[in-house]
Amino acid sequence: MQSEVMRWIRGYVRLEMQGRSSAELINRALAQGFALWDIRVSGEDKVQISIPGRDALRLRPLLKETGCRMRVQKREGLPFAVRKWSKRKTFAIGAVLFVAALYLLSSFVWNVKVEGNVSIRTQAILDAAKQEGLYPYQWKPRLPDSEKLSYQLQTRLEGTSWVGVEINGTQVIIKVVEADKPEEKPLVSPRNLIAGKHAVVTEIQAKKGRPLVQPNTYVRKGDVLISGTLGDETHQSIVVADGYVKGIVWYVSKIEVPLVQTYQTYTGESKTRRYLVLGSQGIQVSGYGKLPFEQYVTVPEHTTLQWRSFKLPVGWLNEKLLASETVERQMEPAEAKGMGMEQARADILSEGGREARIVSEKILHEKTENGKVYMEVHFEVEEFIMQEQPIVKQGE
């Protein structure tokens, strides 16, 4: 990253070398100590290179010896920008004033954001921060040290175990970690455990209450599995039924998988845009022009200048635009079938909940038409089938 910044400060040019001996020219230039980078073959007997601006004219003897020609494609860097701006004094003065205004504006806090709070109100945190001198439109040099400010906020805010203050340009983020409170156990009223689905019971374990079904029993949705009512009509008590019941549940999945799969891939082409960052604003300094590709993915690299432990509101942002394209891949029906079955299994297990497992699966119907594979699959899944049902006493 630093070398790229230095290249831009010193200035460089992008050249296209034309001639049958262009490869020989590149090799001889490297052997003589020329700094070349981003070397690419752009066509038959054509090679593109980047070279420091001061070294471009030194290539002329080698051009004559190899019989090649040189064409300047673009000039990048601070010297060329200064030369361009010097021809436009009004623009240069405006640019200086603009940069000065951005620097002044970046010296203020424009936004205060709160993260991590759940039970503590955001406004209460902002009010506490304001009492400590942290609020929108505050001049950043007047802010207390971040560690001191964090400690003072934690002292003011009850129910916090940690408070952090992070300054990012013109935005300040207050991060809050609330203190853990003892978990309050919910009040449980008397209940039955009933079947939540039609199933065949495979396993039942009653910790409290009276089991009413046995393994291999078919139950319908709503049937009582473990009763919370104990005793007979004369001597009766009601408890909170507890335990678990597993059973075999049936699902039918309809699967549809296209035989042509589309996905994104990189082509190898790229372009870089560079920005001078002042506060939260960015000024583009290179990478102008129309993109030679339509689809792309942006990969940003941000570097902030730092003096000791203080981050300055000045830095560099490199945006690398990676060209991409949509690729279609034709699958065989067998491969599409396997992909569809895997997705169906994952969906079934997700619906079945924890500890669910597929006992058996059977394809009921399968066909391939209109560029897709269609299937109807029957699954038998063992899962927890119990569901709570409150017991309402007469007279309540």
CSV table of C-alpha atoms in Angstrom, one decimal:
chain,number,residue,atom,x,y,z
A,1,MET,CA,0.0,0.0,0.0
A,2,GLN,CA,2.8,2.4,0.9
A,3,SER,CA,4.6,1.8,-2.4
A,4,GLU,CA,1.5,2.6,-4.4
A,5,VAL,CA,1.1,5.9,-2.4
A,6,MET,CA,4.8,6.8,-3.2
A,7,ARG,CA,4.3,5.9,-6.9
A,8,TRP,CA,1.4,8.3,-7.0
A,9,ILE,CA,3.3,11.1,-5.2
A,10,ARG,CA,6.3,10.7,-7.6
A,11,GLY,CA,4.1,10.3,-10.7
A,12,TYR,CA,4.1,7.6,-13.3
A,13,VAL,CA,2.9,7.0,-16.8
A,14,ARG,CA,1.2,4.1,-18.5
A,15,LEU,CA,2.9,3.2,-21.8
A,16,GLU,CA,2.1,0.9,-24.7
A,17,MET,CA,5.2,-0.6,-26.5
A,18,GLN,CA,4.6,-1.6,-30.1
A,19,GLY,CA,7.0,-3.8,-32.1
A,20,ARG,CA,8.2,-7.3,-32.7
A,21,SER,CA,11.0,-6.8,-30.2
A,22,SER,CA,8.8,-5.4,-27.4
A,23,ALA,CA,9.5,-8.4,-25.2
A,24,GLU,CA,13.2,-7.9,-25.7
A,25,LEU,CA,12.8,-4.2,-24.9
A,26,ILE,CA,11.1,-5.1,-21.6
A,27,ASN,CA,13.8,-7.6,-20.6
A,28,ARG,CA,16.7,-5.1,-21.5
A,29,ALA,CA,14.9,-2.4,-19.5
A,30,LEU,CA,14.6,-4.6,-16.4
A,31,ALA,CA,18.3,-5.6,-16.8
A,32,GLN,CA,19.3,-2.0,-16.7
A,33,GLY,CA,17.4,-1.3,-13.5
A,34,PHE,CA,14.3,0.3,-14.8
A,35,ALA,CA,11.3,0.1,-12.3
A,36,LEU,CA,8.5,-1.5,-14.3
A,37,TRP,CA,5.2,-2.9,-13.0
A,38,ASP,CA,1.7,-4.0,-14.1
A,39,ILE,CA,3.2,-5.5,-17.4
A,40,ARG,CA,0.5,-6.8,-19.7
A,41,VAL,CA,0.2,-8.1,-23.2
A,42,SER,CA,-2.5,-6.0,-24.9
A,43,GLY,CA,-2.3,-7.5,-28.4
A,44,GLU,CA,0.0,-8.9,-31.1
A,45,ASP,CA,3.4,-7.2,-30.6
A,46,LYS,CA,1.9,-4.9,-28.0
A,47,VAL,CA,2.9,-4.7,-24.3
A,48,GLN,CA,1.6,-2.3,-21.7
A,49,ILE,CA,3.8,-1.2,-18.8
A,50,SER,CA,3.8,1.3,-16.0
A,51,ILE,CA,7.0,3.3,-15.3
A,52,PRO,CA,8.0,6.3,-13.2
A,53,GLY,CA,7.5,9.5,-15.1
A,54,ARG,CA,11.2,10.5,-14.8
A,55,ASP,CA,12.3,7.2,-16.4
A,56,ALA,CA,10.0,7.3,-19.5
A,57,LEU,CA,12.4,9.5,-21.6
A,58,ARG,CA,15.3,7.2,-20.7
A,59,LEU,CA,13.7,4.5,-22.7
A,60,ARG,CA,14.4,6.2,-26.0
A,61,PRO,CA,17.8,4.7,-26.6
A,62,LEU,CA,16.3,1.2,-26.1
A,63,LEU,CA,13.5,2.0,-28.5
A,64,LYS,CA,15.9,2.9,-31.2
A,65,GLU,CA,18.0,-0.2,-30.6
A,66,THR,CA,15.0,-2.6,-30.7
A,67,GLY,CA,13.0,-0.8,-33.3
A,68,CYS,CA,9.9,-0.4,-31.1
A,69,ARG,CA,7.6,2.5,-30.7
A,70,MET,CA,6.2,4.0,-27.5
A,71,ARG,CA,2.7,5.5,-27.0
A,72,VAL,CA,1.6,7.2,-23.8
A,73,GLN,CA,-1.8,6.0,-22.6
A,74,LYS,CA,-2.2,8.0,-19.4
A,75,ARG,CA,-0.3,10.0,-16.8
A,76,GLU,CA,-1.0,9.5,-13.1
A,77,GLY,CA,0.3,11.1,-10.0
A,78,LEU,CA,0.8,14.3,-8.0
A,79,PRO,CA,3.3,16.0,-10.4
A,80,PHE,CA,0.9,15.7,-13.3
A,81,ALA,CA,-2.1,16.8,-11.2
A,82,VAL,CA,-0.1,19.9,-9.9
A,83,ARG,CA,0.8,20.7,-13.5
A,84,LYS,CA,-2.8,20.4,-14.6
A,85,TRP,CA,-4.0,22.5,-11.6
A,86,SER,CA,-1.4,25.2,-12.2
A,87,LYS,CA,-3.0,25.9,-15.5
A,88,ARG,CA,-6.2,26.5,-13.8
A,89,LYS,CA,-5.4,28.9,-10.9
A,90,THR,CA,-9.0,29.5,-10.0
A,91,PHE,CA,-9.7,25.8,-9.9
A,92,ALA,CA,-6.6,25.3,-7.8
A,93,ILE,CA,-7.5,28.0,-5.3
A,94,GLY,CA,-11.0,26.5,-5.1
A,95,ALA,CA,-9.6,23.1,-4.5
A,96,VAL,CA,-7.4,24.4,-1.6
A,97,LEU,CA,-10.4,26.2,-0.1
A,98,PHE,CA,-12.5,23.0,-0.5
A,99,VAL,CA,-9.9,20.9,1.2
A,100,ALA,CA,-9.5,23.5,4.0
A,101,ALA,CA,-13.3,23.5,4.5
A,102,LEU,CA,-13.4,19.7,4.6
A,103,TYR,CA,-10.7,19.6,7.2
A,104,LEU,CA,-12.5,22.2,9.3
A,105,LEU,CA,-15.8,20.3,9.0
A,106,SER,CA,-14.0,17.0,9.8
A,107,SER,CA,-12.9,18.5,13.1
A,108,PHE,CA,-16.4,18.4,14.5
A,109,VAL,CA,-18.6,15.5,15.7
A,110,TRP,CA,-21.5,15.2,13.4
A,111,ASN,CA,-23.1,12.0,14.7
A,112,VAL,CA,-23.2,10.1,17.9
A,113,LYS,CA,-24.3,6.4,17.6
A,114,VAL,CA,-25.1,3.9,20.4
A,115,GLU,CA,-24.6,0.1,20.0
A,116,GLY,CA,-25.1,-2.9,22.2
A,117,ASN,CA,-27.8,-1.6,24.5
A,118,VAL,CA,-30.9,-3.7,25.1
A,119,SER,CA,-32.7,-2.6,28.3
A,120,ILE,CA,-31.0,0.8,28.7
A,121,ARG,CA,-32.7,3.5,26.6
A,122,THR,CA,-30.6,5.0,23.8
A,123,GLN,CA,-31.7,8.5,24.8
A,124,ALA,CA,-30.5,7.9,28.4
A,125,ILE,CA,-27.1,7.1,27.1
A,126,LEU,CA,-27.0,10.1,24.8
A,127,ASP,CA,-28.0,12.4,27.7
A,128,ALA,CA,-25.2,11.0,29.9
A,129,ALA,CA,-22.8,11.5,27.0
A,130,LYS,CA,-23.9,15.1,26.6
A,131,GLN,CA,-23.2,15.8,30.3
A,132,GLU,CA,-19.7,14.6,29.7
A,133,GLY,CA,-19.2,16.9,26.7
A,134,LEU,CA,-20.0,14.4,23.9
A,135,TYR,CA,-22.7,15.5,21.5
A,136,PRO,CA,-23.3,16.4,17.9
A,137,TYR,CA,-21.4,19.6,16.6
A,138,GLN,CA,-18.9,19.4,19.4
A,139,TRP,CA,-15.3,20.3,18.4
A,140,LYS,CA,-13.3,17.1,18.5
A,141,PRO,CA,-10.2,18.6,20.2
A,142,ARG,CA,-12.4,19.5,23.2
A,143,LEU,CA,-13.5,15.9,23.8
A,144,PRO,CA,-12.0,14.2,26.8
A,145,ASP,CA,-9.7,11.2,26.2
A,146,SER,CA,-11.6,8.1,25.0
A,147,GLU,CA,-10.6,6.0,28.0
A,148,LYS,CA,-11.5,8.7,30.5
A,149,LEU,CA,-14.8,9.3,28.6
A,150,SER,CA,-15.6,5.6,28.7
A,151,TYR,CA,-15.0,5.4,32.5
A,152,GLN,CA,-17.1,8.5,33.2
A,153,LEU,CA,-20.0,7.1,31.1
A,154,GLN,CA,-19.9,3.7,32.8
A,155,THR,CA,-20.0,5.5,36.1
A,156,ARG,CA,-23.1,7.4,35.1
A,157,LEU,CA,-25.0,4.5,33.5
A,158,GLU,CA,-26.3,1.9,35.9
A,159,GLY,CA,-26.6,-1.7,34.7
A,160,THR,CA,-23.5,-1.6,32.4
A,161,SER,CA,-20.4,-3.8,32.8
A,162,TRP,CA,-18.4,-2.0,30.1
A,163,VAL,CA,-18.7,1.2,28.0
A,164,GLY,CA,-16.4,2.0,25.1
A,165,VAL,CA,-16.1,5.1,23.0
A,166,GLU,CA,-14.8,4.9,19.4
A,167,ILE,CA,-14.1,7.9,17.2
A,168,ASN,CA,-14.4,7.2,13.5
A,169,GLY,CA,-13.9,10.4,11.5
A,170,THR,CA,-16.9,12.7,12.3
A,171,GLN,CA,-18.8,9.9,13.9
A,172,VAL,CA,-18.5,8.7,17.5
A,173,ILE,CA,-19.8,5.2,18.5
A,174,ILE,CA,-20.7,4.4,22.1
A,175,LYS,CA,-20.5,0.7,22.6
A,176,VAL,CA,-22.4,-0.7,25.6
A,177,VAL,CA,-22.2,-4.1,27.3
A,178,GLU,CA,-25.0,-4.5,29.8
A,179,ALA,CA,-24.4,-6.3,33.1
A,180,ASP,CA,-25.8,-9.8,33.3
A,181,LYS,CA,-28.9,-10.2,35.4
A,182,PRO,CA,-29.9,-13.4,37.1
A,183,GLU,CA,-32.2,-15.3,34.8
A,184,GLU,CA,-35.7,-15.2,36.0
A,185,LYS,CA,-37.4,-18.6,35.6
A,186,PRO,CA,-40.8,-18.3,34.0
A,187,LEU,CA,-43.8,-19.3,36.1
A,188,VAL,CA,-45.1,-22.6,34.8
A,189,SER,CA,-48.8,-23.4,35.2
A,190,PRO,CA,-50.2,-26.9,35.2
A,191,ARG,CA,-50.1,-28.5,31.8
A,192,ASN,CA,-50.3,-31.6,29.6
A,193,LEU,CA,-47.9,-32.5,26.9
A,194,ILE,CA,-49.8,-33.2,23.7
A,195,ALA,CA,-48.9,-34.3,20.2
A,196,GLY,CA,-48.0,-31.4,17.9
A,197,LYS,CA,-48.2,-33.6,14.7
A,198,HIS,CA,-49.6,-36.9,13.5
A,199,ALA,CA,-46.9,-39.5,14.3
A,200,VAL,CA,-46.0,-43.0,15.5
A,201,VAL,CA,-44.5,-42.8,18.9
A,202,THR,CA,-40.9,-44.3,19.1
A,203,GLU,CA,-39.8,-43.2,22.5
A,204,ILE,CA,-41.5,-41.6,25.6
A,205,GLN,CA,-39.9,-40.5,28.9
A,206,ALA,CA,-42.1,-38.9,31.6
A,207,LYS,CA,-40.2,-37.0,34.3
A,208,LYS,CA,-43.4,-35.7,35.8
A,209,GLY,CA,-47.0,-36.6,35.0
A,210,ARG,CA,-48.7,-39.7,33.7
A,211,PRO,CA,-47.8,-41.2,30.3
A,212,LEU,CA,-50.9,-42.2,28.2
A,213,VAL,CA,-49.2,-43.7,25.2
A,214,GLN,CA,-46.6,-46.4,24.5
A,215,PRO,CA,-44.0,-46.8,21.7
A,216,ASN,CA,-45.4,-47.9,18.3
A,217,THR,CA,-48.7,-46.1,19.1
A,218,TYR,CA,-50.2,-43.9,16.4
A,219,VAL,CA,-51.2,-40.5,17.7
A,220,ARG,CA,-53.0,-37.6,16.1
A,221,LYS,CA,-52.3,-34.0,16.5
A,222,GLY,CA,-53.8,-32.8,19.8
A,223,ASP,CA,-53.8,-36.3,21.5
A,224,VAL,CA,-52.5,-36.1,25.2
A,225,LEU,CA,-49.1,-37.9,25.5
A,226,ILE,CA,-48.2,-37.1,29.1
A,227,SER,CA,-51.1,-36.0,31.4
A,228,GLY,CA,-50.6,-33.4,34.1
A,229,THR,CA,-53.6,-34.9,36.0
A,230,LEU,CA,-52.8,-37.5,38.6
A,231,GLY,CA,-55.1,-39.8,40.6
A,232,ASP,CA,-58.8,-40.4,40.2
A,233,GLU,CA,-61.9,-38.2,40.4
A,234,THR,CA,-61.9,-38.5,44.2
A,235,HIS,CA,-58.3,-37.9,44.9
A,236,GLN,CA,-56.9,-35.8,42.1
A,237,SER,CA,-53.9,-33.5,41.8
A,238,ILE,CA,-52.6,-31.4,38.9
A,239,VAL,CA,-49.0,-31.0,38.1
A,240,VAL,CA,-46.7,-29.6,35.4
A,241,ALA,CA,-46.2,-32.5,33.0
A,242,ASP,CA,-42.6,-32.8,32.0
A,243,GLY,CA,-40.6,-35.1,29.8
A,244,TYR,CA,-40.1,-35.8,26.1
A,245,VAL,CA,-41.8,-37.9,23.3
A,246,LYS,CA,-40.3,-38.8,20.0
A,247,GLY,CA,-42.1,-40.1,17.0
A,248,ILE,CA,-42.0,-40.8,13.3
A,249,VAL,CA,-43.4,-37.9,11.3
A,250,TRP,CA,-44.1,-38.0,7.5
A,251,TYR,CA,-43.2,-35.2,5.0
A,252,VAL,CA,-43.6,-34.9,1.2
A,253,SER,CA,-41.2,-32.5,-0.4
A,254,LYS,CA,-41.7,-31.2,-4.0
A,255,ILE,CA,-38.2,-30.5,-5.5
A,256,GLU,CA,-37.5,-28.4,-8.6
A,257,VAL,CA,-33.9,-27.9,-9.8
A,258,PRO,CA,-32.8,-26.1,-13.0
A,259,LEU,CA,-30.4,-28.0,-15.2
A,260,VAL,CA,-28.5,-24.7,-16.0
A,261,GLN,CA,-26.8,-23.1,-13.0
A,262,THR,CA,-25.6,-19.5,-13.1
A,263,TYR,CA,-22.9,-18.0,-10.9
A,264,GLN,CA,-20.4,-15.1,-10.9
A,265,THR,CA,-16.7,-15.5,-11.7
A,266,TYR,CA,-13.8,-13.1,-12.1
A,267,THR,CA,-12.3,-12.4,-15.6
A,268,GLY,CA,-8.9,-11.2,-14.5
A,269,GLU,CA,-9.5,-7.6,-15.6
A,270,SER,CA,-9.4,-4.8,-13.0
A,271,LYS,CA,-9.2,-1.1,-12.5
A,272,THR,CA,-8.1,0.9,-9.5
A,273,ARG,CA,-9.6,4.2,-8.3
A,274,ARG,CA,-7.7,6.2,-5.7
A,275,TYR,CA,-9.1,8.8,-3.3
A,276,LEU,CA,-7.7,11.3,-0.9
A,277,VAL,CA,-9.9,10.9,2.2
A,278,LEU,CA,-10.5,13.9,4.4
A,279,GLY,CA,-12.8,13.1,7.4
A,280,SER,CA,-15.8,11.3,5.9
A,281,GLN,CA,-15.3,12.8,2.4
A,282,GLY,CA,-13.3,11.4,-0.5
A,283,ILE,CA,-11.7,13.2,-3.4
A,284,GLN,CA,-10.9,11.0,-6.4
A,285,VAL,CA,-7.3,11.6,-7.6
A,286,SER,CA,-6.9,8.7,-10.2
A,287,GLY,CA,-8.8,6.1,-12.1
A,288,TYR,CA,-11.0,8.4,-14.1
A,289,GLY,CA,-12.7,7.3,-17.3
A,290,LYS,CA,-15.3,4.8,-18.4
A,291,LEU,CA,-14.9,1.3,-17.1
A,292,PRO,CA,-13.9,-1.2,-19.8
A,293,PHE,CA,-16.3,-3.8,-18.3
A,294,GLU,CA,-19.9,-3.7,-17.1
A,295,GLN,CA,-20.0,-6.2,-14.2
A,296,TYR,CA,-17.6,-5.8,-11.4
A,297,VAL,CA,-17.0,-6.3,-7.6
A,298,THR,CA,-15.5,-3.5,-5.5
A,299,VAL,CA,-12.7,-4.3,-3.0
A,300,PRO,CA,-11.8,-1.3,-0.9
A,301,GLU,CA,-8.5,-0.7,1.0
A,302,HIS,CA,-8.5,2.2,3.5
A,303,THR,CA,-5.4,3.6,5.1
A,304,THR,CA,-5.6,6.3,7.7
A,305,LEU,CA,-2.6,8.5,8.7
A,306,GLN,CA,-1.8,8.2,12.4
A,307,TRP,CA,0.3,10.3,14.7
A,308,ARG,CA,1.2,8.3,17.9
A,309,SER,CA,-2.1,6.9,19.1
A,310,PHE,CA,-4.2,9.7,17.4
A,311,LYS,CA,-5.8,8.9,14.1
A,312,LEU,CA,-5.7,11.9,11.7
A,313,PRO,CA,-8.8,12.7,9.6
A,314,VAL,CA,-6.7,12.2,6.5
A,315,GLY,CA,-5.9,9.0,4.6
A,316,TRP,CA,-6.1,7.1,1.3
A,317,LEU,CA,-8.7,4.8,-0.1
A,318,ASN,CA,-8.0,2.4,-2.9
A,319,GLU,CA,-11.0,0.9,-4.7
A,320,LYS,CA,-10.0,-2.1,-6.8
A,321,LEU,CA,-12.8,-2.9,-9.3
A,322,LEU,CA,-12.6,-6.6,-10.3
A,323,ALA,CA,-14.3,-7.5,-13.5
A,324,SER,CA,-16.8,-10.3,-13.2
A,325,GLU,CA,-19.1,-12.2,-15.6
A,326,THR,CA,-22.1,-14.5,-15.3
A,327,VAL,CA,-21.3,-18.1,-16.2
A,328,GLU,CA,-23.8,-20.8,-17.0
A,329,ARG,CA,-23.0,-24.4,-16.2
A,330,GLN,CA,-25.1,-27.3,-17.7
A,331,MET,CA,-25.7,-30.1,-15.2
A,332,GLU,CA,-26.6,-33.7,-15.9
A,333,PRO,CA,-30.1,-34.8,-14.5
A,334,ALA,CA,-28.3,-37.1,-12.0
A,335,GLU,CA,-26.3,-34.2,-10.6
A,336,ALA,CA,-29.3,-31.9,-10.4
A,337,LYS,CA,-31.2,-34.7,-8.6
A,338,GLY,CA,-28.5,-35.1,-6.0
A,339,MET,CA,-28.4,-31.3,-5.4
A,340,GLY,CA,-32.1,-31.2,-5.0
A,341,MET,CA,-32.1,-34.1,-2.5
A,342,GLU,CA,-29.4,-32.5,-0.4
A,343,GLN,CA,-31.4,-29.2,-0.2
A,344,ALA,CA,-34.6,-31.1,0.6
A,345,ARG,CA,-32.9,-33.1,3.4
A,346,ALA,CA,-31.5,-29.8,4.9
A,347,ASP,CA,-35.0,-28.2,4.8
A,348,ILE,CA,-36.6,-31.2,6.4
A,349,LEU,CA,-34.1,-31.4,9.3
A,350,SER,CA,-34.5,-27.7,9.9
A,351,GLU,CA,-38.2,-28.1,10.1
A,352,GLY,CA,-37.9,-31.1,12.4
A,353,GLY,CA,-35.9,-29.2,15.0
A,354,ARG,CA,-33.1,-30.3,17.3
A,355,GLU,CA,-32.1,-34.0,17.2
A,356,ALA,CA,-34.3,-34.7,14.2
A,357,ARG,CA,-33.0,-37.5,11.9
A,358,ILE,CA,-34.2,-38.9,8.6
A,359,VAL,CA,-35.2,-42.5,9.0
A,360,SER,CA,-36.1,-43.2,5.4
A,361,GLU,CA,-36.8,-41.5,2.1
A,362,LYS,CA,-38.5,-42.6,-1.1
A,363,ILE,CA,-38.9,-40.9,-4.5
A,364,LEU,CA,-42.6,-41.0,-5.4
A,365,HIS,CA,-42.4,-39.2,-8.7
A,366,GLU,CA,-39.5,-37.9,-10.9
A,367,LYS,CA,-39.4,-36.2,-14.3
A,368,THR,CA,-37.2,-34.0,-16.4
A,369,GLU,CA,-38.8,-31.4,-18.7
A,370,ASN,CA,-38.4,-27.7,-19.7
A,371,GLY,CA,-34.8,-27.6,-18.5
A,372,LYS,CA,-35.6,-28.7,-14.9
A,373,VAL,CA,-35.7,-31.8,-12.8
A,374,TYR,CA,-38.9,-32.3,-10.8
A,375,MET,CA,-39.2,-34.7,-7.9
A,376,GLU,CA,-41.7,-35.6,-5.2
A,377,VAL,CA,-40.0,-37.3,-2.2
A,378,HIS,CA,-41.6,-38.9,0.8
A,379,PHE,CA,-39.5,-38.6,4.1
A,380,GLU,CA,-39.9,-40.4,7.4
A,381,VAL,CA,-38.3,-38.3,10.2
A,382,GLU,CA,-37.9,-39.1,13.9
A,383,GLU,CA,-38.3,-35.9,15.9
A,384,PHE,CA,-39.7,-34.5,19.2
A,385,ILE,CA,-43.5,-34.3,18.8
A,386,MET,CA,-44.7,-33.0,22.2
A,387,GLN,CA,-46.3,-29.6,22.7
A,388,GLU,CA,-47.6,-27.9,25.8
A,389,GLN,CA,-51.3,-27.6,26.7
A,390,PRO,CA,-52.4,-25.6,29.7
A,391,ILE,CA,-54.8,-27.3,32.1
A,392,VAL,CA,-57.7,-25.0,33.0
A,393,LYS,CA,-59.4,-25.8,36.3
A,394,GLN,CA,-63.2,-25.7,36.5
A,395,GLY,CA,-64.4,-22.4,37.8
A,396,GLU,CA,-61.4,-20.4,36.5
